[in-house]
Coordinates of N, CA and C in Angstrom, one line a residue:
X1 N 23.2 -7.6 -4.9 CA 22.8 -7.3 -3.5 C 22.9 -8.5 -2.7
X2 N 23.5 -8.4 -1.6 CA 23.7 -9.5 -0.7 C 22.6 -9.5 0.4
X3 N 21.8 -10.6 0.5 CA 20.7 -10.6 1.4 C 21.1 -11.2 2.8
X4 N 22.3 -11.5 3.0 CA 22.8 -12.1 4.2 C 23.8 -11.1 4.9
X5 N 23.8 -9.8 4.5 CA 24.7 -8.9 5.2 C 24.0 -8.4 6.5
X6 N 24.8 -7.6 7.2 CA 24.3 -7.2 8.6 C 23.0 -6.4 8.5
X7 N 22.8 -5.5 7.6 CA 21.6 -4.7 7.5 C 20.4 -5.6 7.4
X8 N 20.5 -6.5 6.4 CA 19.4 -7.4 6.2 C 19.1 -8.3 7.4
X9 N 20.2 -8.8 8.0 CA 20.1 -9.7 9.2 C 19.4 -9.0 10.3
X10 N 19.6 -7.7 10.5 CA 19.0 -7.0 11.6 C 17.5 -6.9 11.3
X11 N 17.1 -6.6 10.1 CA 15.7 -6.6 9.7 C 15.0 -8.0 9.8
X12 N 15.7 -9.0 9.4 CA 15.2 -10.4 9.5 C 15.0 -10.8 10.9
X13 N 15.9 -10.4 11.8 CA 15.8 -10.8 13.2 C 14.6 -10.0 13.8
X14 N 14.5 -8.7 13.5 CA 13.4 -7.9 14.1 C 12.1 -8.5 13.6
X15 N 11.9 -8.7 12.3 CA 10.7 -9.3 11.8 C 10.3 -10.6 12.4
X16 N 11.3 -11.5 12.6 CA 11.1 -12.8 13.1 C 10.7 -12.7 14.6
X17 N 11.4 -11.9 15.4 CA 11.0 -11.7 16.8 C 9.6 -11.1 16.9
X18 N 9.2 -10.2 16.1 CA 7.9 -9.6 16.1 C 6.9 -10.6 15.7
X19 N 7.2 -11.4 14.7 CA 6.3 -12.5 14.3 C 6.0 -13.5 15.4
X20 N 7.1 -13.9 16.1 CA 7.0 -14.9 17.1 C 6.2 -14.3 18.3
X21 N 6.4 -13.1 18.6 CA 5.7 -12.4 19.7 C 4.2 -12.4 19.3
X22 N 3.9 -12.1 18.1 CA 2.5 -12.1 17.6 C 1.9 -13.5 17.7
X23 N 2.6 -14.5 17.3 CA 2.1 -15.9 17.4 C 1.8 -16.2 18.9
X24 N 2.8 -15.9 19.7 CA 2.6 -16.3 21.2 C 1.5 -15.5 21.8
X25 N 1.4 -14.2 21.5 CA 0.3 -13.4 22.1 C -1.0 -13.7 21.6
X26 N -1.1 -14.2 20.3 CA -2.4 -14.5 19.7 C -2.9 -15.9 19.8
X27 N -2.2 -16.7 20.6 CA -2.6 -18.1 20.8 C -4.0 -18.3 21.3
X28 N -4.3 -17.4 22.3 CA -5.6 -17.6 22.9 C -6.8 -17.1 22.1
X29 N -6.5 -16.3 21.1 CA -7.6 -15.8 20.2 C -8.2 -17.0 19.4
X30 N -9.5 -17.2 19.4 CA -10.1 -18.3 18.7 C -10.7 -17.8 17.3
X31 N -11.1 -16.6 17.2 CA -11.6 -16.1 16.0 C -10.8 -14.9 15.5
X32 N -11.0 -14.6 14.2 CA -10.3 -13.4 13.6 C -10.7 -12.1 14.3
X33 N -11.9 -12.0 14.7 CA -12.4 -10.8 15.4 C -11.7 -10.7 16.7
X34 N -11.6 -11.7 17.5 CA -10.9 -11.7 18.8 C -9.4 -11.2 18.6
X35 N -8.8 -11.7 17.5 CA -7.4 -11.4 17.2 C -7.3 -9.9 16.8
X36 N -8.1 -9.4 15.9 CA -8.0 -8.1 15.4 C -8.3 -7.0 16.4
X37 N -9.3 -7.2 17.2 CA -9.7 -6.2 18.2 C -9.3 -6.5 19.6
X38 N -8.5 -7.6 19.8 CA -7.9 -7.9 21.1 C -8.9 -8.0 22.2
X39 N -10.1 -8.5 21.9 CA -11.2 -8.6 22.9 C -11.5 -7.3 23.6
X40 N -11.3 -6.2 22.9 CA -11.5 -4.8 23.3 C -10.8 -4.5 24.7
X41 N -9.6 -5.0 24.8 CA -8.9 -4.8 26.1 C -8.0 -3.6 26.1
X42 N -7.8 -3.0 24.9 CA -7.0 -1.8 24.9 C -7.8 -0.5 25.2
X43 N -7.1 0.4 25.8 CA -7.8 1.7 26.1 C -7.6 2.7 25.0
X44 N -8.0 3.9 25.2 CA -7.9 4.9 24.2 C -6.5 5.3 23.8
X45 N -5.6 5.4 24.8 CA -4.2 5.8 24.6 C -3.5 4.9 23.7
X46 N -3.5 3.6 24.0 CA -2.7 2.7 23.0 C -3.3 2.7 21.6
X47 N -4.6 2.8 21.5 CA -5.2 2.8 20.2 C -4.9 4.1 19.4
X48 N -4.9 5.2 20.1 CA -4.5 6.5 19.4 C -3.0 6.4 19.1
X49 N -2.2 6.0 20.0 CA -0.8 5.9 19.7 C -0.5 5.0 18.5
X50 N -1.2 3.8 18.5 CA -1.0 2.9 17.3 C -1.4 3.6 16.0
X51 N -2.5 4.3 16.1 CA -3.0 4.9 14.9 C -2.0 6.0 14.4
X52 N -1.5 6.8 15.3 CA -0.6 7.9 15.0 C 0.7 7.3 14.5
X53 N 1.2 6.2 15.1 CA 2.4 5.6 14.7 C 2.3 5.0 13.3
X54 N 1.1 4.6 13.0 CA 0.9 4.0 11.6 C 0.8 5.1 10.6
X55 N 0.1 6.2 11.0 CA -0.2 7.3 10.0 C 1.0 8.3 9.9
X56 N 1.8 8.5 11.0 CA 2.9 9.4 10.9 C 4.1 8.5 10.9
X57 N 4.6 8.1 9.8 CA 5.8 7.2 9.7 C 7.0 7.9 9.2
X58 N 7.9 7.0 8.8 CA 9.2 7.4 8.2 C 9.1 8.3 7.0
X59 N 8.1 7.9 6.1 CA 7.9 8.7 4.9 C 7.6 10.1 5.2
X60 N 6.7 10.4 6.1 CA 6.3 11.8 6.4 C 7.5 12.5 7.1
X61 N 8.2 11.9 8.0 CA 9.3 12.5 8.7 C 10.4 12.9 7.7
X62 N 10.9 11.9 6.9 CA 12.0 12.2 6.0 C 11.6 13.1 4.8
X63 N 10.4 12.8 4.2 CA 10.1 13.6 3.0 C 9.7 15.0 3.4
X64 N 9.0 15.2 4.6 CA 8.6 16.6 5.0 C 9.8 17.4 5.3
X65 N 10.8 16.9 6.0 CA 12.0 17.7 6.4 C 12.7 18.0 5.1
X66 N 12.8 17.1 4.2 CA 13.6 17.3 2.9 C 12.8 18.4 2.1
X67 N 11.5 18.3 2.0 CA 10.7 19.2 1.3 C 10.9 20.7 1.8
X68 N 10.8 20.8 3.1 CA 11.0 22.1 3.7 C 12.4 22.7 3.4
X69 N 13.4 21.8 3.5 CA 14.8 22.2 3.2 C 14.9 22.6 1.7
X70 N 14.3 21.9 0.8 CA 14.5 22.1 -0.6 C 13.6 23.2 -1.2
X71 N 12.4 23.3 -0.7 CA 11.4 24.2 -1.3 C 11.1 25.4 -0.5
X72 N 11.4 25.4 0.8 CA 11.2 26.5 1.7 C 10.0 26.3 2.6
X73 N 9.7 27.3 3.4 CA 8.7 27.2 4.5 C 7.3 27.1 3.9
X74 N 7.1 27.4 2.7 CA 5.8 27.3 2.1 C 5.2 25.9 2.1
X75 N 6.1 24.9 2.2 CA 5.7 23.5 2.2 C 4.9 23.2 3.5
X76 N 5.1 24.0 4.5 CA 4.4 23.8 5.8 C 2.9 23.9 5.7
X77 N 2.5 24.6 4.7 CA 1.0 24.7 4.4 C 0.5 23.3 4.1
X78 N 1.1 22.5 3.3 CA 0.7 21.2 3.0 C 0.9 20.2 4.1
X79 N 2.0 20.4 4.9 CA 2.2 19.6 6.1 C 1.1 19.8 7.1
X80 N 0.7 21.1 7.2 CA -0.4 21.4 8.2 C -1.7 20.8 7.8
X81 N -1.9 20.2 6.6 CA -3.1 19.6 6.2 C -3.4 18.3 7.0
X82 N -2.4 17.7 7.6 CA -2.6 16.4 8.3 C -3.6 16.6 9.4
X83 N -3.4 17.6 10.3 CA -4.5 17.8 11.3 C -5.9 18.0 10.8
X84 N -5.9 18.7 9.6 CA -7.2 18.9 9.0 C -7.8 17.6 8.5
X85 N -7.0 16.7 8.0 CA -7.5 15.4 7.6 C -8.0 14.6 8.8
X86 N -7.3 14.7 9.9 CA -7.8 14.0 11.2 C -9.1 14.5 11.6
X87 N -9.3 15.8 11.5 CA -10.6 16.4 11.9 C -11.7 16.0 11.0
X88 N -11.4 15.9 9.7 CA -12.4 15.5 8.7 C -12.8 14.0 9.0
X89 N -11.8 13.2 9.2 CA -12.1 11.8 9.5 C -12.9 11.7 10.8
X90 N -12.6 12.4 11.8 CA -13.3 12.4 13.1 C -14.8 12.8 12.9
X91 N -15.0 13.8 12.1 CA -16.3 14.4 12.0 C -17.2 13.7 11.0
X92 N -16.6 13.2 9.9 CA -17.5 12.6 8.9 C -17.4 11.1 8.6
X93 N -16.2 10.5 8.8 CA -16.0 9.1 8.6 C -16.3 8.2 9.8
X94 N -15.7 8.6 10.9 CA -15.9 7.7 12.1 C -17.3 7.6 12.5
X95 N -18.2 8.6 12.5 CA -19.6 8.4 12.9 C -20.3 7.4 12.0
X96 N -19.9 7.3 10.8 CA -20.6 6.4 9.8 C -20.2 4.9 10.1
X97 N -19.1 4.7 10.8 CA -18.7 3.3 11.1 C -19.7 2.5 11.9
X98 N -20.6 3.2 12.6 CA -21.6 2.5 13.4 C -22.5 1.7 12.5
X99 N -22.6 2.0 11.2 CA -23.4 1.3 10.2 C -22.8 0.0 9.8
X100 N -21.6 -0.3 10.2 CA -20.9 -1.5 9.8 C -20.4 -2.3 11.0
X101 N -21.2 -2.7 11.9 CA -20.8 -3.3 13.2 C -20.0 -4.6 13.0
X102 N -20.3 -5.4 12.0 CA -19.6 -6.7 11.9 C -18.4 -6.6 10.9
X103 N -18.0 -5.5 10.5 CA -16.9 -5.4 9.5 C -15.7 -4.9 10.2
X104 N -14.6 -5.7 10.0 CA -13.3 -5.4 10.6 C -12.3 -4.7 9.7
X105 N -12.5 -4.8 8.4 CA -11.6 -4.3 7.4 C -12.4 -3.4 6.4
X106 N -11.7 -2.6 5.6 CA -12.3 -1.8 4.6 C -12.8 -2.7 3.5
X107 N -12.1 -3.9 3.2 CA -12.6 -4.8 2.2 C -13.9 -5.4 2.6
X108 N -14.2 -5.6 3.9 CA -15.5 -6.2 4.3 C -16.6 -5.1 4.1
X109 N -16.2 -3.9 4.4 CA -17.2 -2.8 4.2 C -17.6 -2.7 2.7
X110 N -16.5 -2.7 1.8 CA -16.8 -2.7 0.4 C -17.5 -3.9 -0.1
X111 N -17.3 -5.0 0.6 CA -18.0 -6.3 0.2 C -19.5 -6.1 0.2
X112 N -20.0 -5.2 0.9 CA -21.5 -4.9 0.9 C -21.9 -4.5 -0.5
X113 N -21.0 -3.8 -1.2 CA -21.3 -3.3 -2.6 C -21.0 -4.3 -3.7
X114 N -20.6 -5.5 -3.3 CA -20.4 -6.6 -4.3 C -19.0 -7.2 -4.1
X115 N -18.9 -8.5 -4.7 CA -17.7 -9.2 -4.5 C -16.5 -8.6 -5.2
X116 N -16.7 -8.0 -6.4 CA -15.6 -7.4 -7.1 C -15.0 -6.2 -6.4
X117 N -15.9 -5.4 -5.8 CA -15.5 -4.3 -5.0 C -14.6 -4.7 -3.8
X118 N -15.0 -5.8 -3.2 CA -14.3 -6.4 -2.0 C -12.9 -6.8 -2.5
X119 N -12.8 -7.5 -3.6 CA -11.5 -8.0 -4.1 C -10.6 -6.9 -4.5
X120 N -11.1 -5.9 -5.2 CA -10.3 -4.8 -5.7 C -9.8 -4.0 -4.4
X121 N -10.6 -3.8 -3.4 CA -10.2 -3.1 -2.2 C -9.2 -3.9 -1.5
X122 N -9.3 -5.2 -1.4 CA -8.3 -6.1 -0.8 C -7.0 -6.0 -1.5
X123 N -7.0 -6.1 -2.8 CA -5.7 -6.0 -3.6 C -5.1 -4.6 -3.4
X124 N -5.8 -3.5 -3.5 CA -5.3 -2.2 -3.3 C -4.8 -2.0 -1.9
X125 N -5.5 -2.5 -0.9 CA -5.0 -2.4 0.5 C -3.7 -3.2 0.7
X126 N -3.6 -4.4 0.1 CA -2.3 -5.1 0.2 C -1.2 -4.4 -0.5
X127 N -1.4 -3.8 -1.7 CA -0.4 -3.0 -2.3 C 0.0 -1.8 -1.4
X128 N -1.0 -1.2 -0.8 CA -0.7 0.0 0.1 C 0.2 -0.5 1.2
X129 N -0.1 -1.6 1.8 CA 0.7 -2.1 2.9 C 2.1 -2.5 2.5
X130 N 2.3 -3.0 1.3 CA 3.6 -3.3 0.8 C 4.4 -2.1 0.6
X131 N 3.8 -1.0 0.0 CA 4.5 0.2 -0.3 C 4.9 0.9 1.0
X132 N 4.0 0.9 2.0 CA 4.3 1.5 3.3 C 5.4 0.8 4.0
X133 N 5.4 -0.6 3.9 CA 6.4 -1.4 4.6 C 7.7 -1.1 3.9
X134 N 7.8 -0.9 2.6 CA 9.0 -0.6 1.9 C 9.6 0.7 2.3
X135 N 8.7 1.7 2.5 CA 9.1 3.0 2.9 C 9.7 2.9 4.3
X136 N 9.1 2.2 5.2 CA 9.6 2.0 6.6 C 11.0 1.3 6.6
X137 N 11.1 0.3 5.8 CA 12.4 -0.5 5.7 C 13.5 0.4 5.1
X138 N 13.1 1.2 4.1 CA 14.1 2.1 3.6 C 14.6 3.1 4.6
X139 N 13.6 3.7 5.4 CA 14.0 4.6 6.4 C 14.8 4.0 7.5
X140 N 14.5 2.7 7.9 CA 15.3 2.0 8.8 C 16.7 1.8 8.4
X141 N 16.9 1.5 7.1 CA 18.2 1.4 6.5 C 19.0 2.8 6.6
X142 N 18.3 3.9 6.2 CA 18.9 5.2 6.2 C 19.3 5.6 7.6
X143 N 18.4 5.3 8.6 CA 18.7 5.8 10.0 C 19.8 4.9 10.6
X144 N 19.8 3.6 10.3 CA 20.8 2.8 11.0 C 22.1 2.8 10.2
X145 N 22.2 3.3 9.1 CA 23.5 3.3 8.3 C 24.7 3.9 9.1
X146 N 24.5 5.1 9.7 CA 25.7 5.7 10.4 C 26.2 4.8 11.6
X147 N 25.3 4.0 12.2 CA 25.7 3.1 13.3 C 26.4 1.9 12.8
X148 N 26.2 1.5 11.6 CA 26.7 0.2 11.1 C 27.9 0.4 10.2
X149 N 27.9 1.4 9.4 CA 28.9 1.7 8.4 C 30.2 2.2 9.0
X150 N 31.3 1.6 8.6 CA 32.6 2.0 9.2 C 33.7 1.8 8.2
X151 N 34.2 2.9 7.7 CA 35.4 2.9 6.7 C 35.1 2.1 5.5
X152 N 33.8 2.1 5.0 CA 33.5 1.4 3.8 C 33.3 0.0 3.9
X153 N 33.4 -0.6 5.1 CA 33.3 -2.0 5.3 C 32.2 -2.3 6.4
X154 N 31.6 -3.4 6.2 CA 30.6 -3.9 7.2 C 31.3 -4.9 8.1

């Protein structure tokens, strides 16, 4: 596998530009809390859009469409469970967040239950982020392939 081909270069450039924008935009933040919650400057619409973009990603789009095609319309029952999950989160989980005012991450919340719980949660959250990033990059490659691929040569 060549890591200097056009596909990889596009991803490298995108990640580099995103990283530089984040560094530039985050210069004025003095603490981790200021950086993560952006001094509470965002309104409801950007926060909801960010959450939905994070939760509804390439994996759900590609795998749901493929599952409906391969297994039939019955798969829509499981796909419809996503709004139910949102409602459950809104009714039962979000109201409990008020009990953790100084916690910014799930690992910090679990840290209340002990150091090992915090470390395990941190490791599992990191693995989750790596897996989701891999899925997004795979989808990026699949989606951009028709635009880049030409007669078997790059």
